[in-house]
XYZ file of C-alpha atoms in Angstrom:
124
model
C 0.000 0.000 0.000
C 1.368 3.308 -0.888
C 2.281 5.765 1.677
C -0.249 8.472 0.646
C -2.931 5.531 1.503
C -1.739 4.367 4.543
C -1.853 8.089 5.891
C -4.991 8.936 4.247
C -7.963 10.306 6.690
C -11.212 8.080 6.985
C -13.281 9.197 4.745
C -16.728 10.238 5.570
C -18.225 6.764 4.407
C -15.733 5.148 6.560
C -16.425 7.429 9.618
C -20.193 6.966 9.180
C -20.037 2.996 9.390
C -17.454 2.662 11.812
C -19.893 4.277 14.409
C -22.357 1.957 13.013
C -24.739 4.314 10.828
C -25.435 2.624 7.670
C -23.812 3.764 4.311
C -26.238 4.445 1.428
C -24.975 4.504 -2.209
C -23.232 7.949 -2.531
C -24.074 9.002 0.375
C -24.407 8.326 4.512
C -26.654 9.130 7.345
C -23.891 10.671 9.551
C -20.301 12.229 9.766
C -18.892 10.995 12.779
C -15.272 12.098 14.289
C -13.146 8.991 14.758
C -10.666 11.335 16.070
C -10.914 9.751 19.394
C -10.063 6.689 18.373
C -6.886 5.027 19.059
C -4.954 5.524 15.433
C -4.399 1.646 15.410
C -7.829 1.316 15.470
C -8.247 3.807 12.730
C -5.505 2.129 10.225
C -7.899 -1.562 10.927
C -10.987 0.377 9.297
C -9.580 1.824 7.084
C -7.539 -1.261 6.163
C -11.150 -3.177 5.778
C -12.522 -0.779 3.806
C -9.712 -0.959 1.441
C -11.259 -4.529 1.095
C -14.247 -3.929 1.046
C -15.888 -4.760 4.258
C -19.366 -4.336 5.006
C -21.133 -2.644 8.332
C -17.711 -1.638 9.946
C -18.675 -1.074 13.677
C -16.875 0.218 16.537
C -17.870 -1.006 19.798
C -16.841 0.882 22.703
C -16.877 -2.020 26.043
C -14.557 0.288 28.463
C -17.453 0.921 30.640
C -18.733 -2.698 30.629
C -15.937 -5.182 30.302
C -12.352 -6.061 31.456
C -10.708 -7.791 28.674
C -11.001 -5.230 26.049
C -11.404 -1.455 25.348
C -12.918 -2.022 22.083
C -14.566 -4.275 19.504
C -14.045 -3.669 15.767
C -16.320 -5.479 13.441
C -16.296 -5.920 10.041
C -18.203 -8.405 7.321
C -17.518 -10.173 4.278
C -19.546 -11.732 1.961
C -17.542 -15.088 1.624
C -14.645 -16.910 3.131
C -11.818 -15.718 0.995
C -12.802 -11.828 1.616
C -13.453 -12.483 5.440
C -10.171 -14.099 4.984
C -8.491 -11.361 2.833
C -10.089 -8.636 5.517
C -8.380 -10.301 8.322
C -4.997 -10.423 6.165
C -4.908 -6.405 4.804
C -6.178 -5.996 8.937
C -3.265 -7.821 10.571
C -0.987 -6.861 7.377
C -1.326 -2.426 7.971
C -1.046 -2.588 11.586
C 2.511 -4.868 10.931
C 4.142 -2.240 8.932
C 2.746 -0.109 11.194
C 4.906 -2.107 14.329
C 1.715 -3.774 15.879
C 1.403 -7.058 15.636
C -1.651 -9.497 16.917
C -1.756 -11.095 20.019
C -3.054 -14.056 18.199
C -5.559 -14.959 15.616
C -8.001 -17.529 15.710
C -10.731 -19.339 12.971
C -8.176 -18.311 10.201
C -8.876 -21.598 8.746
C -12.382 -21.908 8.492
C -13.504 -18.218 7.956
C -16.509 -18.160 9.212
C -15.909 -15.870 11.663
C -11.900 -14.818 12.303
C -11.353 -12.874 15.148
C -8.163 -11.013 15.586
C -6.695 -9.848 19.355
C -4.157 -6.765 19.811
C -5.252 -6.845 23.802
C -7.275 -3.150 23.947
C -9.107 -3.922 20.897
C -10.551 -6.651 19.387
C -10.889 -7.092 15.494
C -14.083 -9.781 14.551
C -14.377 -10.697 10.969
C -17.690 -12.275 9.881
């Protein structure tokens, strides 16, 4: 991925899903500021939108759970783009010196989900 992509702001679209408002063609029902968000967790939306993920979500769990700060979900519509999600996920935050805890359901892509300890990524 080029550099001008990898430091590219989230666009609208993104911005709007990520907070869970749905994405119309052209347009979307909200511009949200993702500004808050960790910048890892920015560079694992915008790396599944650059393949194509459906209903990004960003779950915040810091006032209800332990284990994690934050969920990040993203969909596919079959195995090898769940699979290719997780990959271009776990791929940008590499380069960018962050590597997963571990990964698990790789294999049968149903539903991958991908630990870096204060966020989780899920890939369905």
């Amino acid at each position: 991925m080029s550099q001008k992509l990898k430091d590219k702001p989230l666009s609208p679209k993104v911005q709007a899903a990520a907070l869970g408002a749905r994405v119309v063609t052209g347009t979307h029902t909200t511009t949200a500021d993702l500004s808050g968000f960790d910048e890892r967790i920015q560079r694992a939306l915008n790396a599944a939108w650059e393949k194509k993920a459906l209903e990004l979500t960003v779950l915040d769990l810091r006032e209800i759970a332990s284990f994690t700060d934050f969920f990040v979900i993203a969909t596919g519509t079959n195995k090898r783009q769940v699979q290719a999600i997780s990959d271009e996920v776990v791929d940008e935050l590499k380069r960018s010196g962050t590597r997963a805890a571990r990964v698990e359901g790789y294999q049968n892509a149903e539903w991958i989900l991908v630990d870096y300890g204060d966020f989780v990524v899920h890939v369905f």
